[in-house]
Amino acid sequence: MNRSLQGLVEGSLITAINIVLAWFSYWFFPMIYFIPLPSLILTYRHGLRISILSLIISIILLSLMLSPFSAIFLMLPSGILGLYLGYGLQKKFNLKLLIVGSFTLLLFFEILSIYLSMILFKMPFEKVIGIDAMKEGWRKSLEIFRNYLGESNNEYIDMQNKFMENLHIFVPYFLIISTLFQVFLNYIIVERVLKRFKIEAPSLPNLEGFRISKKLLFSVLALYILFIFVNIPSKNIILSNLYLFLQTIILFNGYIFAWILLKHYISRKSLRILLFILFILNPIFGSIIFIVGFVDIFFPLREKLILKEG
């Protein structure tokens, strides 16, 4: 079988797989993380032209089963991500370029879907983002919190109320964090599946060996300081999001340290996971982990206290 005919056969098969995966993801959303795979493999093996054609046909056929908007929403972002990753692996892109490119594509489609939902369906911004549902959930659970925490903890409840009232301010932060989560989850799935197809892909670093870089921390801090002295209409929103992002990366580094610590001293996995969840949920542990995470960025704390002993 010549190369062109093989590409057409595989393209037809990939189109069918695309439709099946998208249809299943419509009813079971986590399946959406597998949609990039068929387009990725087809692009890696036969190039962009036939993969783009396969994606377009998949969307057209899926729109006959679902609404055109649902078909585009399900297939287009994930399909284009698959095209990009397949092309990147074919051209030997490094891990950073694959991750940054994937993040840029998915963030663009996240913003585009919000905009289209507001324009086409006249949906309020808070409803599109899901903020209204979060606020309603908080209001319904507020009485439970009051009964559980008692009158002495009204300050905590007031603080949470204030945060929920201003939740719309942190939409950029939530978009970036959710997109980052999607990118890394997608790539973990891609990496594992490609190994079975014997396709070489740059590996993500081991989480336990990952440390937030000083460069990233100083970059966010420099942006925060810069916007303090810049007078623009959205200044407070930008500062709030940068501050929250700064806290998040330091906490993330602290949670990695906490996991390494638990893994070093506790061999039983179920107990280790339970204690780790306790660390996440307890505000007191959160403060300690934040401090430890900050110190670990500038000082090799894990190497000195844990890894050296192991």
CSV table of C-alpha atoms in Angstrom, one decimal:
chain,number,residue,atom,x,y,z
A,1,MET,CA,0.0,0.0,0.0
A,2,ASN,CA,1.5,3.4,-1.0
A,3,ARG,CA,1.9,6.3,1.4
A,4,SER,CA,-1.0,8.3,0.0
A,5,LEU,CA,-3.5,5.5,0.1
A,6,GLN,CA,-2.4,4.5,3.6
A,7,GLY,CA,-2.9,8.1,4.7
A,8,LEU,CA,-6.5,8.1,3.3
A,9,VAL,CA,-7.3,4.8,5.1
A,10,GLU,CA,-5.9,5.9,8.4
A,11,GLY,CA,-7.5,9.3,8.0
A,12,SER,CA,-10.9,7.6,7.6
A,13,LEU,CA,-10.3,5.5,10.6
A,14,ILE,CA,-9.2,8.5,12.7
A,15,THR,CA,-12.3,10.4,11.6
A,16,ALA,CA,-14.5,7.6,12.9
A,17,ILE,CA,-12.5,7.5,16.2
A,18,ASN,CA,-12.8,11.3,16.5
A,19,ILE,CA,-16.6,11.1,16.2
A,20,VAL,CA,-16.9,8.3,18.7
A,21,LEU,CA,-14.6,10.0,21.3
A,22,ALA,CA,-16.4,13.4,20.9
A,23,TRP,CA,-19.8,11.7,21.2
A,24,PHE,CA,-18.8,9.9,24.4
A,25,SER,CA,-17.2,13.1,25.8
A,26,TYR,CA,-20.6,14.9,25.3
A,27,TRP,CA,-22.1,12.5,27.9
A,28,PHE,CA,-19.0,11.8,29.9
A,29,PHE,CA,-16.9,15.0,29.9
A,30,PRO,CA,-13.5,13.5,31.1
A,31,MET,CA,-13.3,11.7,27.7
A,32,ILE,CA,-12.5,15.1,26.1
A,33,TYR,CA,-8.9,14.7,27.3
A,34,PHE,CA,-8.5,11.8,24.8
A,35,ILE,CA,-9.8,13.7,21.8
A,36,PRO,CA,-6.4,15.2,20.8
A,37,LEU,CA,-4.9,11.7,20.4
A,38,PRO,CA,-6.3,10.6,17.0
A,39,SER,CA,-5.4,13.9,15.3
A,40,LEU,CA,-2.0,13.8,17.0
A,41,ILE,CA,-1.1,10.4,15.7
A,42,LEU,CA,-2.5,11.1,12.2
A,43,THR,CA,-0.5,14.4,12.0
A,44,TYR,CA,2.7,12.7,13.3
A,45,ARG,CA,2.4,9.9,10.6
A,46,HIS,CA,1.0,11.7,7.6
A,47,GLY,CA,1.3,15.5,8.1
A,48,LEU,CA,-1.1,18.4,8.6
A,49,ARG,CA,-3.1,18.4,5.4
A,50,ILE,CA,-4.8,15.1,5.8
A,51,SER,CA,-5.3,15.7,9.5
A,52,ILE,CA,-7.0,19.0,9.0
A,53,LEU,CA,-9.3,17.4,6.4
A,54,SER,CA,-10.1,14.6,8.9
A,55,LEU,CA,-10.9,17.1,11.6
A,56,ILE,CA,-13.2,19.1,9.4
A,57,ILE,CA,-15.1,16.0,8.3
A,58,SER,CA,-15.3,14.9,11.9
A,59,ILE,CA,-16.9,18.2,13.0
A,60,ILE,CA,-19.4,18.1,10.0
A,61,LEU,CA,-20.5,14.5,10.8
A,62,LEU,CA,-20.7,15.1,14.5
A,63,SER,CA,-22.9,18.2,13.9
A,64,LEU,CA,-25.4,15.9,12.4
A,65,MET,CA,-25.6,13.9,15.7
A,66,LEU,CA,-25.3,16.9,18.0
A,67,SER,CA,-25.9,20.7,17.5
A,68,PRO,CA,-23.2,22.4,15.3
A,69,PHE,CA,-22.1,24.5,18.2
A,70,SER,CA,-21.7,21.5,20.5
A,71,ALA,CA,-19.7,19.7,17.7
A,72,ILE,CA,-17.4,22.7,17.2
A,73,PHE,CA,-17.0,23.2,21.0
A,74,LEU,CA,-16.1,19.6,21.6
A,75,MET,CA,-13.9,18.9,18.6
A,76,LEU,CA,-12.2,22.1,17.5
A,77,PRO,CA,-10.0,23.0,20.5
A,78,SER,CA,-9.0,19.4,21.2
A,79,GLY,CA,-8.5,18.6,17.6
A,80,ILE,CA,-6.3,21.6,16.9
A,81,LEU,CA,-4.3,20.8,20.1
A,82,GLY,CA,-3.8,17.3,18.6
A,83,LEU,CA,-2.6,18.8,15.3
A,84,TYR,CA,-0.2,21.1,17.1
A,85,LEU,CA,1.2,18.3,19.3
A,86,GLY,CA,1.5,15.9,16.3
A,87,TYR,CA,3.3,18.6,14.2
A,88,GLY,CA,5.5,19.5,17.2
A,89,LEU,CA,6.6,15.9,17.8
A,90,GLN,CA,7.2,15.4,14.1
A,91,LYS,CA,9.4,18.5,14.0
A,92,LYS,CA,11.1,17.5,17.4
A,93,PHE,CA,9.9,20.5,19.4
A,94,ASN,CA,11.2,20.5,23.0
A,95,LEU,CA,9.0,20.0,26.0
A,96,LYS,CA,8.8,23.8,26.8
A,97,LEU,CA,7.6,24.7,23.3
A,98,LEU,CA,5.0,21.8,23.3
A,99,ILE,CA,3.6,22.9,26.7
A,100,VAL,CA,3.6,26.7,26.0
A,101,GLY,CA,2.0,26.2,22.6
A,102,SER,CA,-0.6,23.9,24.0
A,103,PHE,CA,-1.4,26.4,26.8
A,104,THR,CA,-1.7,29.3,24.4
A,105,LEU,CA,-4.1,27.4,22.1
A,106,LEU,CA,-6.3,26.1,24.9
A,107,LEU,CA,-6.5,29.5,26.6
A,108,PHE,CA,-7.4,31.2,23.3
A,109,PHE,CA,-10.3,28.7,22.8
A,110,GLU,CA,-11.4,29.1,26.4
A,111,ILE,CA,-11.7,32.9,25.9
A,112,LEU,CA,-13.3,32.4,22.5
A,113,SER,CA,-16.0,30.0,23.8
A,114,ILE,CA,-16.8,32.5,26.6
A,115,TYR,CA,-17.2,35.3,24.1
A,116,LEU,CA,-19.3,33.3,21.7
A,117,SER,CA,-21.6,32.1,24.4
A,118,MET,CA,-22.2,35.7,25.5
A,119,ILE,CA,-22.8,36.9,21.9
A,120,LEU,CA,-24.7,34.0,20.4
A,121,PHE,CA,-26.7,32.9,23.4
A,122,LYS,CA,-27.0,36.2,25.2
A,123,MET,CA,-25.7,34.5,28.4
A,124,PRO,CA,-24.5,36.8,31.3
A,125,PHE,CA,-20.7,36.6,31.9
A,126,GLU,CA,-21.1,35.1,35.4
A,127,LYS,CA,-23.4,32.3,34.0
A,128,VAL,CA,-20.9,31.4,31.2
A,129,ILE,CA,-18.0,31.2,33.7
A,130,GLY,CA,-20.1,29.3,36.3
A,131,ILE,CA,-19.7,32.0,39.0
A,132,ASP,CA,-23.4,32.2,39.6
A,133,ALA,CA,-23.6,28.5,40.3
A,134,MET,CA,-20.6,28.7,42.7
A,135,LYS,CA,-22.2,31.7,44.5
A,136,GLU,CA,-25.6,29.9,44.8
A,137,GLY,CA,-23.8,26.8,46.2
A,138,TRP,CA,-22.0,28.9,48.8
A,139,ARG,CA,-25.3,30.6,49.8
A,140,LYS,CA,-27.0,27.2,50.3
A,141,SER,CA,-24.1,25.9,52.4
A,142,LEU,CA,-23.6,29.0,54.4
A,143,GLU,CA,-26.0,28.0,57.1
A,144,ILE,CA,-24.2,24.6,57.5
A,145,PHE,CA,-21.0,26.5,58.0
A,146,ARG,CA,-22.6,28.8,60.6
A,147,ASN,CA,-23.9,25.8,62.5
A,148,TYR,CA,-20.6,23.9,62.3
A,149,LEU,CA,-18.2,26.8,63.0
A,150,GLY,CA,-20.4,28.6,65.6
A,151,GLU,CA,-20.6,32.3,66.3
A,152,SER,CA,-16.9,32.6,67.2
A,153,ASN,CA,-15.9,32.0,63.6
A,154,ASN,CA,-18.0,34.7,62.0
A,155,GLU,CA,-14.8,36.4,60.8
A,156,TYR,CA,-13.9,33.3,58.7
A,157,ILE,CA,-17.4,33.3,57.2
A,158,ASP,CA,-17.3,37.0,56.5
A,159,MET,CA,-13.9,36.6,54.8
A,160,GLN,CA,-15.3,33.8,52.6
A,161,ASN,CA,-18.4,35.9,51.8
A,162,LYS,CA,-16.3,38.8,50.7
A,163,PHE,CA,-14.2,36.4,48.5
A,164,MET,CA,-17.4,35.0,46.9
A,165,GLU,CA,-18.8,38.4,46.3
A,166,ASN,CA,-15.6,39.4,44.4
A,167,LEU,CA,-15.1,36.1,42.6
A,168,HIS,CA,-15.5,37.7,39.2
A,169,ILE,CA,-12.3,39.6,39.8
A,170,PHE,CA,-10.3,36.4,39.8
A,171,VAL,CA,-11.6,35.0,36.5
A,172,PRO,CA,-8.2,35.5,34.7
A,173,TYR,CA,-6.5,33.5,37.5
A,174,PHE,CA,-9.0,30.7,37.3
A,175,LEU,CA,-8.8,30.6,33.5
A,176,ILE,CA,-5.0,30.3,33.6
A,177,ILE,CA,-5.0,27.7,36.3
A,178,SER,CA,-7.7,25.6,34.7
A,179,THR,CA,-5.9,25.8,31.3
A,180,LEU,CA,-2.6,24.8,32.9
A,181,PHE,CA,-4.3,21.8,34.5
A,182,GLN,CA,-5.9,20.7,31.2
A,183,VAL,CA,-2.5,21.1,29.4
A,184,PHE,CA,-0.6,18.9,31.8
A,185,LEU,CA,-3.4,16.3,32.2
A,186,ASN,CA,-3.6,16.1,28.4
A,187,TYR,CA,0.1,15.7,28.0
A,188,ILE,CA,0.3,13.0,30.7
A,189,ILE,CA,-2.3,11.0,28.8
A,190,VAL,CA,-0.6,11.7,25.4
A,191,GLU,CA,2.8,10.7,26.8
A,192,ARG,CA,1.5,7.4,28.1
A,193,VAL,CA,-0.5,6.5,25.0
A,194,LEU,CA,2.4,7.4,22.6
A,195,LYS,CA,4.7,5.0,24.4
A,196,ARG,CA,2.4,2.2,23.4
A,197,PHE,CA,2.6,3.4,19.8
A,198,LYS,CA,6.4,3.7,20.1
A,199,ILE,CA,6.4,7.4,19.3
A,200,GLU,CA,9.0,9.4,21.1
A,201,ALA,CA,7.8,12.3,23.1
A,202,PRO,CA,9.6,14.5,25.6
A,203,SER,CA,8.8,13.3,29.1
A,204,LEU,CA,7.5,15.5,31.8
A,205,PRO,CA,9.8,15.8,34.8
A,206,ASN,CA,9.1,13.8,37.9
A,207,LEU,CA,6.8,15.8,40.1
A,208,GLU,CA,9.0,15.0,43.2
A,209,GLY,CA,12.0,16.5,41.5
A,210,PHE,CA,10.1,19.6,40.3
A,211,ARG,CA,10.8,23.0,42.0
A,212,ILE,CA,9.3,26.4,41.2
A,213,SER,CA,12.2,28.4,39.7
A,214,LYS,CA,13.4,31.6,41.2
A,215,LYS,CA,13.1,33.2,37.7
A,216,LEU,CA,9.3,32.5,37.6
A,217,LEU,CA,8.8,33.8,41.2
A,218,PHE,CA,10.8,37.0,40.5
A,219,SER,CA,9.0,37.5,37.1
A,220,VAL,CA,5.5,37.4,38.8
A,221,LEU,CA,6.8,39.6,41.6
A,222,ALA,CA,8.3,42.1,39.2
A,223,LEU,CA,5.0,42.3,37.3
A,224,TYR,CA,3.1,42.9,40.6
A,225,ILE,CA,5.5,45.7,41.6
A,226,LEU,CA,5.3,47.2,38.1
A,227,PHE,CA,1.5,47.4,38.1
A,228,ILE,CA,1.5,49.0,41.6
A,229,PHE,CA,3.0,52.1,39.9
A,230,VAL,CA,1.0,52.0,36.7
A,231,ASN,CA,-2.4,53.7,36.5
A,232,ILE,CA,-4.7,51.8,34.3
A,233,PRO,CA,-8.5,51.1,34.7
A,234,SER,CA,-8.0,47.3,35.5
A,235,LYS,CA,-5.1,47.9,37.9
A,236,ASN,CA,-6.8,46.3,41.0
A,237,ILE,CA,-8.0,43.3,39.0
A,238,ILE,CA,-4.5,42.6,37.6
A,239,LEU,CA,-2.9,43.1,41.0
A,240,SER,CA,-5.4,40.7,42.7
A,241,ASN,CA,-4.8,38.0,40.1
A,242,LEU,CA,-1.0,38.4,40.2
A,243,TYR,CA,-1.0,38.2,44.0
A,244,LEU,CA,-3.2,35.1,44.0
A,245,PHE,CA,-1.0,33.5,41.3
A,246,LEU,CA,2.1,34.3,43.4
A,247,GLN,CA,0.6,32.6,46.4
A,248,THR,CA,-0.4,29.6,44.3
A,249,ILE,CA,3.0,28.8,42.9
A,250,ILE,CA,4.6,29.1,46.4
A,251,LEU,CA,1.9,26.8,47.8
A,252,PHE,CA,2.4,24.3,45.0
A,253,ASN,CA,6.1,24.1,45.7
A,254,GLY,CA,5.2,23.6,49.4
A,255,TYR,CA,2.8,20.8,48.6
A,256,ILE,CA,5.5,19.0,46.6
A,257,PHE,CA,7.8,19.3,49.6
A,258,ALA,CA,5.0,18.0,51.9
A,259,TRP,CA,4.4,15.0,49.6
A,260,ILE,CA,8.1,14.1,49.4
A,261,LEU,CA,8.2,14.4,53.2
A,262,LEU,CA,5.2,12.0,53.6
A,263,LYS,CA,6.6,9.6,51.1
A,264,HIS,CA,10.0,9.5,52.8
A,265,TYR,CA,8.6,8.7,56.3
A,266,ILE,CA,5.3,6.9,55.6
A,267,SER,CA,5.3,3.8,53.5
A,268,ARG,CA,1.6,3.1,53.5
A,269,LYS,CA,0.1,4.9,50.5
A,270,SER,CA,-3.5,5.2,51.8
A,271,LEU,CA,-2.3,6.9,55.0
A,272,ARG,CA,0.0,9.1,53.1
A,273,ILE,CA,-2.8,10.3,50.8
A,274,LEU,CA,-5.1,10.9,53.8
A,275,LEU,CA,-2.5,13.0,55.6
A,276,PHE,CA,-1.8,15.0,52.4
A,277,ILE,CA,-5.5,15.8,52.0
A,278,LEU,CA,-5.5,16.9,55.6
A,279,PHE,CA,-2.6,19.3,54.8
A,280,ILE,CA,-4.6,20.8,51.9
A,281,LEU,CA,-7.8,21.3,53.9
A,282,ASN,CA,-6.4,22.6,57.1
A,283,PRO,CA,-5.6,26.3,57.1
A,284,ILE,CA,-2.9,26.0,59.8
A,285,PHE,CA,-1.0,23.4,57.7
A,286,GLY,CA,-1.5,25.7,54.7
A,287,SER,CA,0.3,28.5,56.4
A,288,ILE,CA,3.2,26.2,57.3
A,289,ILE,CA,3.4,24.7,53.9
A,290,PHE,CA,3.4,28.2,52.3
A,291,ILE,CA,6.5,29.2,54.4
A,292,VAL,CA,8.2,25.9,53.7
A,293,GLY,CA,7.5,26.2,50.0
A,294,PHE,CA,8.9,29.7,49.9
A,295,VAL,CA,12.1,28.7,51.7
A,296,ASP,CA,12.5,25.6,49.4
A,297,ILE,CA,12.6,27.8,46.3
A,298,PHE,CA,15.7,29.7,47.5
A,299,PHE,CA,17.3,27.0,49.7
A,300,PRO,CA,17.7,23.3,48.9
A,301,LEU,CA,15.5,22.3,51.8
A,302,ARG,CA,14.3,19.0,50.5
A,303,GLU,CA,17.9,17.9,49.6
A,304,LYS,CA,19.1,18.9,53.1
A,305,LEU,CA,16.3,17.4,55.2
A,306,ILE,CA,14.9,14.5,53.1
A,307,LEU,CA,16.6,13.4,49.9
A,308,LYS,CA,20.1,13.4,51.5
A,309,GLU,CA,18.9,11.0,54.2
A,310,GLY,CA,17.3,8.8,51.5
